[in-house]
PDB file of C-alpha atoms in Angstrom:
ATOM      1  CA  MET Q 272      72.275 -46.355 -26.666  1.00 55.00           C
ATOM      2  CA  ARG Q 273      74.256 -49.309 -25.343  1.00 80.00           C
ATOM      3  CA  ARG Q 274      73.480 -50.659 -21.904  1.00 90.00           C
ATOM      4  CA  PRO Q 275      75.183 -48.736 -19.078  1.00 96.00           C
ATOM      5  CA  ARG Q 276      78.163 -50.461 -17.513  1.00 96.00           C
ATOM      6  CA  LEU Q 277      79.039 -50.535 -13.820  1.00 98.00           C
ATOM      7  CA  VAL Q 278      82.631 -51.448 -12.996  1.00 98.00           C
ATOM      8  CA  ILE Q 279      83.630 -52.362  -9.442  1.00 97.00           C
ATOM      9  CA  PHE Q 280      87.354 -51.816  -8.861  1.00 97.00           C
ATOM     10  CA  ALA Q 281      88.864 -54.378  -6.501  1.00 96.00           C
ATOM     11  CA  LYS Q 282      92.239 -55.484  -5.184  1.00 96.00           C
ATOM     12  CA  ALA Q 283      93.080 -59.104  -4.465  1.00 95.00           C
ATOM     13  CA  PRO Q 284      91.777 -59.660  -0.903  1.00 95.00           C
ATOM     14  CA  ARG Q 285      95.028 -60.680   0.732  1.00 95.00           C
ATOM     15  CA  LEU Q 286      96.348 -60.012   4.212  1.00 95.00           C
ATOM     16  CA  GLY Q 287      98.307 -56.774   4.333  1.00 92.00           C
ATOM     17  CA  ALA Q 288      97.516 -55.914   0.709  1.00 93.00           C
ATOM     18  CA  VAL Q 289      94.142 -54.197   1.199  1.00 94.00           C
ATOM     19  CA  LYS Q 290      92.979 -51.458   3.579  1.00 94.00           C
ATOM     20  CA  ARG Q 291      96.494 -51.003   4.934  1.00 94.00           C
ATOM     21  CA  ARG Q 292      95.752 -47.735   6.704  1.00 93.00           C
ATOM     22  CA  LEU Q 293      92.713 -49.283   8.359  1.00 95.00           C
ATOM     23  CA  GLY Q 294      94.839 -52.334   9.201  1.00 95.00           C
ATOM     24  CA  ARG Q 295      97.277 -50.151  11.133  1.00 95.00           C
ATOM     25  CA  ASP Q 296      94.364 -49.040  13.327  1.00 96.00           C
ATOM     26  CA  ILE Q 297      92.279 -52.190  13.794  1.00 96.00           C
ATOM     27  CA  GLY Q 298      94.700 -54.952  12.742  1.00 96.00           C
ATOM     28  CA  ASP Q 299      95.323 -56.521   9.357  1.00 96.00           C
ATOM     29  CA  LEU Q 300      93.016 -59.494   9.955  1.00 97.00           C
ATOM     30  CA  ALA Q 301      90.065 -57.285  10.893  1.00 96.00           C
ATOM     31  CA  ALA Q 302      90.746 -54.975   7.940  1.00 96.00           C
ATOM     32  CA  LEU Q 303      90.881 -57.948   5.550  1.00 96.00           C
ATOM     33  CA  ALA Q 304      87.642 -59.353   6.982  1.00 96.00           C
ATOM     34  CA  PHE Q 305      85.966 -55.982   6.481  1.00 95.00           C
ATOM     35  CA  TYR Q 306      87.195 -55.745   2.904  1.00 96.00           C
ATOM     36  CA  ARG Q 307      86.155 -59.277   1.949  1.00 96.00           C
ATOM     37  CA  ALA Q 308      82.702 -58.916   3.485  1.00 95.00           C
ATOM     38  CA  ASN Q 309      82.133 -55.534   1.888  1.00 94.00           C
ATOM     39  CA  LEU Q 310      83.260 -56.680  -1.558  1.00 96.00           C
ATOM     40  CA  ALA Q 311      80.955 -59.713  -1.403  1.00 95.00           C
ATOM     41  CA  GLU Q 312      78.005 -57.605  -0.252  1.00 95.00           C
ATOM     42  CA  LEU Q 313      78.641 -54.959  -2.896  1.00 94.00           C
ATOM     43  CA  ALA Q 314      78.740 -57.582  -5.637  1.00 95.00           C
ATOM     44  CA  ARG Q 315      75.500 -59.104  -4.351  1.00 95.00           C
ATOM     45  CA  ARG Q 316      73.744 -55.756  -3.952  1.00 94.00           C
ATOM     46  CA  LEU Q 317      74.738 -54.217  -7.288  1.00 95.00           C
ATOM     47  CA  GLY Q 318      75.715 -57.109  -9.523  1.00 93.00           C
ATOM     48  CA  GLY Q 319      72.265 -58.450 -10.292  1.00 89.00           C
ATOM     49  CA  ASP Q 320      70.628 -55.154 -11.177  1.00 94.00           C
ATOM     50  CA  ARG Q 321      69.255 -55.356 -14.721  1.00 94.00           C
ATOM     51  CA  ARG Q 322      69.540 -51.609 -15.330  1.00 96.00           C
ATOM     52  CA  TRP Q 323      73.251 -52.006 -16.028  1.00 97.00           C
ATOM     53  CA  THR Q 324      75.898 -54.614 -16.809  1.00 96.00           C
ATOM     54  CA  SER Q 325      78.202 -55.201 -13.839  1.00 96.00           C
ATOM     55  CA  VAL Q 326      81.879 -56.137 -14.102  1.00 96.00           C
ATOM     56  CA  LEU Q 327      84.569 -56.671 -11.473  1.00 97.00           C
ATOM     57  CA  ALA Q 328      87.880 -55.056 -12.529  1.00 97.00           C
ATOM     58  CA  VAL Q 329      90.669 -56.632 -10.499  1.00 97.00           C
ATOM     59  CA  THR Q 330      94.309 -56.089  -9.682  1.00 96.00           C
ATOM     60  CA  PRO Q 331      96.888 -57.529  -9.915  1.00 96.00           C
ATOM     61  CA  ASP Q 332      96.093 -58.876 -13.369  1.00 96.00           C
ATOM     62  CA  ARG Q 333      97.546 -62.330 -12.656  1.00 95.00           C
ATOM     63  CA  VAL Q 334      94.775 -63.180 -10.172  1.00 95.00           C
ATOM     64  CA  CYS Q 335      91.891 -62.362 -12.511  1.00 95.00           C
ATOM     65  CA  ASP Q 336      91.226 -66.040 -13.257  1.00 94.00           C
ATOM     66  CA  GLN Q 337      91.452 -67.239  -9.642  1.00 94.00           C
ATOM     67  CA  THR Q 338      87.722 -67.811  -9.277  1.00 93.00           C
ATOM     68  CA  ALA Q 339      87.767 -68.762  -5.590  1.00 92.00           C
ATOM     69  CA  MET Q 340      89.211 -65.355  -4.683  1.00 94.00           C
ATOM     70  CA  TRP Q 341      86.301 -63.315  -6.033  1.00 96.00           C
ATOM     71  CA  PRO Q 342      82.555 -63.009  -5.408  1.00 94.00           C
ATOM     72  CA  PRO Q 343      80.598 -65.322  -7.709  1.00 93.00           C
ATOM     73  CA  GLY Q 344      78.294 -64.231 -10.488  1.00 90.00           C
ATOM     74  CA  LEU Q 345      80.229 -61.273 -11.877  1.00 94.00           C
ATOM     75  CA  ALA Q 346      82.295 -61.142 -15.040  1.00 95.00           C
ATOM     76  CA  ARG Q 347      85.890 -60.141 -14.331  1.00 96.00           C
ATOM     77  CA  GLN Q 348      88.484 -58.149 -16.203  1.00 96.00           C
ATOM     78  CA  ALA Q 349      92.041 -57.149 -15.373  1.00 96.00           C
ATOM     79  CA  GLN Q 350      92.644 -53.482 -14.605  1.00 97.00           C
ATOM     80  CA  GLY Q 351      95.957 -53.446 -16.487  1.00 96.00           C
ATOM     81  CA  GLY Q 352      99.111 -51.596 -15.541  1.00 95.00           C
ATOM     82  CA  GLY Q 353      99.779 -48.048 -14.433  1.00 96.00           C
ATOM     83  CA  ASP Q 354      98.742 -45.875 -11.519  1.00 96.00           C
ATOM     84  CA  LEU Q 355      95.140 -45.584 -10.401  1.00 96.00           C
ATOM     85  CA  GLY Q 356      94.398 -42.750 -12.825  1.00 97.00           C
ATOM     86  CA  THR Q 357      95.725 -44.728 -15.782  1.00 97.00           C
ATOM     87  CA  ARG Q 358      93.684 -47.786 -14.815  1.00 97.00           C
ATOM     88  CA  LEU Q 359      90.485 -45.796 -14.248  1.00 97.00           C
ATOM     89  CA  ALA Q 360      90.899 -43.908 -17.526  1.00 96.00           C
ATOM     90  CA  ARG Q 361      91.437 -47.172 -19.402  1.00 95.00           C
ATOM     91  CA  VAL Q 362      88.104 -48.536 -18.159  1.00 95.00           C
ATOM     92  CA  LEU Q 363      86.179 -45.301 -18.651  1.00 95.00           C
ATOM     93  CA  ARG Q 364      87.279 -44.713 -22.224  1.00 91.00           C
ATOM     94  CA  ALA Q 365      86.591 -48.335 -23.202  1.00 87.00           C
ATOM     95  CA  GLY Q 366      82.815 -47.999 -22.930  1.00 82.00           C
ATOM     96  CA  GLY Q 367      82.318 -47.900 -26.675  1.00 83.00           C
ATOM     97  CA  GLY Q 368      79.819 -45.057 -26.413  1.00 86.00           C
ATOM     98  CA  ALA Q 369      77.934 -46.520 -23.439  1.00 92.00           C
ATOM     99  CA  PRO Q 370      77.864 -44.733 -20.074  1.00 96.00           C
ATOM    100  CA  VAL Q 371      80.375 -46.211 -17.621  1.00 97.00           C
ATOM    101  CA  ILE Q 372      80.538 -45.715 -13.873  1.00 98.00           C
ATOM    102  CA  VAL Q 373      83.404 -47.040 -11.751  1.00 98.00           C
ATOM    103  CA  VAL Q 374      82.980 -47.499  -8.001  1.00 97.00           C
ATOM    104  CA  GLY Q 375      85.401 -48.549  -5.306  1.00 93.00           C
ATOM    105  CA  SER Q 376      85.039 -51.728  -3.298  1.00 90.00           C
ATOM    106  CA  ASP Q 377      85.537 -50.161   0.136  1.00 87.00           C
ATOM    107  CA  ILE Q 378      82.428 -47.959   0.353  1.00 91.00           C
ATOM    108  CA  PRO Q 379      80.025 -50.058   2.453  1.00 92.00           C
ATOM    109  CA  GLU Q 380      76.964 -47.867   2.024  1.00 94.00           C
ATOM    110  CA  ILE Q 381      76.705 -47.871  -1.793  1.00 96.00           C
ATOM    111  CA  THR Q 382      73.248 -49.015  -2.877  1.00 96.00           C
ATOM    112  CA  ALA Q 383      71.660 -49.625  -6.263  1.00 97.00           C
ATOM    113  CA  ALA Q 384      69.759 -46.368  -5.753  1.00 98.00           C
ATOM    114  CA  HIS Q 385      73.063 -44.459  -5.459  1.00 98.00           C
ATOM    115  CA  VAL Q 386      74.313 -46.021  -8.692  1.00 98.00           C
ATOM    116  CA  ALA Q 387      71.038 -45.313 -10.486  1.00 98.00           C
ATOM    117  CA  ARG Q 388      71.163 -41.654  -9.439  1.00 98.00           C
ATOM    118  CA  ALA Q 389      74.750 -41.422 -10.675  1.00 98.00           C
ATOM    119  CA  PHE Q 390      73.720 -42.803 -14.080  1.00 97.00           C
ATOM    120  CA  ASP Q 391      70.759 -40.397 -14.144  1.00 97.00           C
ATOM    121  CA  ALA Q 392      73.076 -37.472 -13.398  1.00 95.00           C
ATOM    122  CA  LEU Q 393      75.454 -38.628 -16.112  1.00 95.00           C
ATOM    123  CA  ALA Q 394      72.682 -38.466 -18.714  1.00 92.00           C
ATOM    124  CA  GLY Q 395      72.941 -34.669 -18.679  1.00 92.00           C
ATOM    125  CA  ALA Q 396      76.715 -34.257 -18.442  1.00 97.00           C
ATOM    126  CA  ASP Q 397      80.015 -35.624 -19.715  1.00 97.00           C
ATOM    127  CA  ALA Q 398      81.258 -36.868 -16.351  1.00 97.00           C
ATOM    128  CA  VAL Q 399      79.973 -37.582 -12.874  1.00 98.00           C
ATOM    129  CA  PHE Q 400      81.756 -37.895  -9.540  1.00 98.00           C
ATOM    130  CA  GLY Q 401      80.457 -39.188  -6.239  1.00 98.00           C
ATOM    131  CA  PRO Q 402      82.380 -37.192  -3.629  1.00 97.00           C
ATOM    132  CA  SER Q 403      83.628 -38.580  -0.353  1.00 93.00           C
ATOM    133  CA  GLY Q 404      84.228 -36.634   2.824  1.00 89.00           C
ATOM    134  CA  ASP Q 405      88.018 -36.972   2.685  1.00 90.00           C
ATOM    135  CA  GLY Q 406      88.372 -35.038  -0.580  1.00 94.00           C
ATOM    136  CA  GLY Q 407      88.333 -38.104  -2.811  1.00 94.00           C
ATOM    137  CA  PHE Q 408      85.458 -39.821  -4.562  1.00 96.00           C
ATOM    138  CA  TRP Q 409      83.603 -43.127  -4.415  1.00 96.00           C
ATOM    139  CA  ALA Q 410      82.432 -43.069  -8.036  1.00 97.00           C
ATOM    140  CA  VAL Q 411      83.542 -41.631 -11.357  1.00 98.00           C
ATOM    141  CA  GLY Q 412      81.576 -41.919 -14.572  1.00 98.00           C
ATOM    142  CA  TRP Q 413      81.878 -40.994 -18.235  1.00 97.00           C
ATOM    143  CA  ARG Q 414      78.887 -40.741 -20.580  1.00 96.00           C
ATOM    144  CA  GLY Q 415      80.869 -41.750 -23.664  1.00 90.00           C
ATOM    145  CA  ALA Q 416      79.226 -39.257 -26.014  1.00 89.00           C
ATOM    146  CA  ARG Q 417      82.615 -37.596 -26.672  1.00 90.00           C
ATOM    147  CA  PRO Q 418      86.206 -38.860 -26.639  1.00 91.00           C
ATOM    148  CA  TRP Q 419      87.964 -39.261 -23.320  1.00 93.00           C
ATOM    149  CA  PRO Q 420      90.218 -36.244 -22.606  1.00 94.00           C
ATOM    150  CA  PRO Q 421      93.906 -37.059 -23.266  1.00 92.00           C
ATOM    151  CA  SER Q 422      94.927 -35.789 -19.824  1.00 94.00           C
ATOM    152  CA  GLY Q 423      91.957 -37.278 -17.984  1.00 95.00           C
ATOM    153  CA  LEU Q 424      92.917 -38.437 -14.473  1.00 97.00           C
ATOM    154  CA  ALA Q 425      96.618 -37.776 -15.090  1.00 96.00           C
ATOM    155  CA  GLY Q 426      98.628 -36.031 -12.390  1.00 95.00           C
ATOM    156  CA  VAL Q 427      96.049 -36.616  -9.649  1.00 97.00           C
ATOM    157  CA  ARG Q 428      97.320 -36.608  -6.074  1.00 97.00           C
ATOM    158  CA  TRP Q 429      95.709 -39.888  -5.061  1.00 95.00           C
ATOM    159  CA  SER Q 430      94.982 -40.731  -1.411  1.00 90.00           C
ATOM    160  CA  THR Q 431      94.960 -37.035  -0.484  1.00 93.00           C
ATOM    161  CA  GLY Q 432      92.312 -34.402   0.084  1.00 94.00           C
ATOM    162  CA  HIS Q 433      93.057 -33.097  -3.421  1.00 97.00           C
ATOM    163  CA  ALA Q 434      92.021 -36.209  -5.372  1.00 97.00           C
ATOM    164  CA  LEU Q 435      88.557 -35.026  -6.407  1.00 98.00           C
ATOM    165  CA  ALA Q 436      89.634 -31.473  -7.266  1.00 98.00           C
ATOM    166  CA  ASP Q 437      92.635 -32.735  -9.244  1.00 98.00           C
ATOM    167  CA  SER Q 438      90.488 -35.277 -11.096  1.00 98.00           C
ATOM    168  CA  ARG Q 439      87.913 -32.674 -12.072  1.00 97.00           C
ATOM    169  CA  ALA Q 440      90.628 -30.304 -13.279  1.00 97.00           C
ATOM    170  CA  SER Q 441      92.287 -33.058 -15.333  1.00 97.00           C
ATOM    171  CA  LEU Q 442      89.165 -33.497 -17.473  1.00 97.00           C
ATOM    172  CA  GLY Q 443      89.553 -29.987 -18.895  1.00 94.00           C
ATOM    173  CA  ARG Q 444      87.469 -26.825 -18.940  1.00 91.00           C
ATOM    174  CA  GLY Q 445      85.172 -27.964 -21.714  1.00 91.00           C
ATOM    175  CA  THR Q 446      83.994 -31.035 -19.814  1.00 96.00           C
ATOM    176  CA  GLU Q 447      80.587 -30.765 -18.152  1.00 97.00           C
ATOM    177  CA  ILE Q 448      80.856 -32.387 -14.718  1.00 98.00           C
ATOM    178  CA  VAL Q 449      78.122 -33.101 -12.184  1.00 98.00           C
ATOM    179  CA  LEU Q 450      78.311 -34.406  -8.626  1.00 98.00           C
ATOM    180  CA  THR Q 451      76.070 -37.093  -7.203  1.00 97.00           C
ATOM    181  CA  ASP Q 452      75.443 -38.305  -3.639  1.00 97.00           C
ATOM    182  CA  PRO Q 453      78.331 -38.002  -1.184  1.00 96.00           C
ATOM    183  CA  LEU Q 454      79.397 -41.242   0.535  1.00 95.00           C
ATOM    184  CA  ASP Q 455      82.282 -42.048   2.853  1.00 89.00           C
ATOM    185  CA  ASP Q 456      84.873 -44.755   2.516  1.00 87.00           C
ATOM    186  CA  VAL Q 457      86.252 -46.582   5.543  1.00 91.00           C
ATOM    187  CA  ASP Q 458      89.979 -45.889   5.708  1.00 90.00           C
ATOM    188  CA  ASP Q 459      90.760 -45.580   9.410  1.00 91.00           C
ATOM    189  CA  ALA Q 460      89.486 -46.514  12.860  1.00 92.00           C
ATOM    190  CA  ALA Q 461      87.346 -43.393  13.216  1.00 91.00           C
ATOM    191  CA  ALA Q 462      85.543 -44.018   9.913  1.00 90.00           C
ATOM    192  CA  TYR Q 463      85.183 -47.691  10.828  1.00 91.00           C
ATOM    193  CA  ALA Q 464      83.600 -46.778  14.173  1.00 91.00           C
ATOM    194  CA  ARG Q 465      81.180 -44.330  12.517  1.00 91.00           C
ATOM    195  CA  TRP Q 466      80.143 -46.964   9.984  1.00 89.00           C
ATOM    196  CA  ARG Q 467      79.639 -49.592  12.696  1.00 89.00           C
ATOM    197  CA  ALA Q 468      77.522 -47.141  14.708  1.00 89.00           C
ATOM    198  CA  ARG Q 469      75.305 -46.411  11.688  1.00 86.00           C
ATOM    199  CA  THR Q 470      74.730 -50.087  10.932  1.00 82.00           C
ATOM    200  CA  ARG Q 471      73.793 -51.263  14.405  1.00 77.00           C
TER     201      ARG Q 471
END
């Protein structure tokens, strides 16, 4: 089996372009600082793990080669066009038979142990999701032992409480899906305050 692949999805860390909902609550500068720090820490924490190959998948595509913008030490690839579901599906089906897990870059409490458990769960199923408390997910993975479903991640109501349920349904009835550890993203002031309280 080919080496598992971990893909970290990231947006260009620019003022007003990332964590916009959080920015409305705590200010755009503070939201950008949070995003930059979290992305750098995530790359450091997960990127050097030898159990998988780590890649940073970035958007927009035109900034992929702007080295100073991104954490060092990780290979980068462009996400390509389309909505989030199209971009995720593109990465997941391109594993060439190797297991692939995609994580977001705004989940501050992801550890290598969380990723390892997600890969372990994926070994016995077609797909894995890491649920988040808002009805979305922090991770999605595909084992690669069978072709990616044609409708996979199409028609998902992103940024709503239906995102996980819609994503699971889009993979079809014949797809064996498992859930791994729940983790929360930081999208608003309340989530930011809870995260700060846990890390003090």
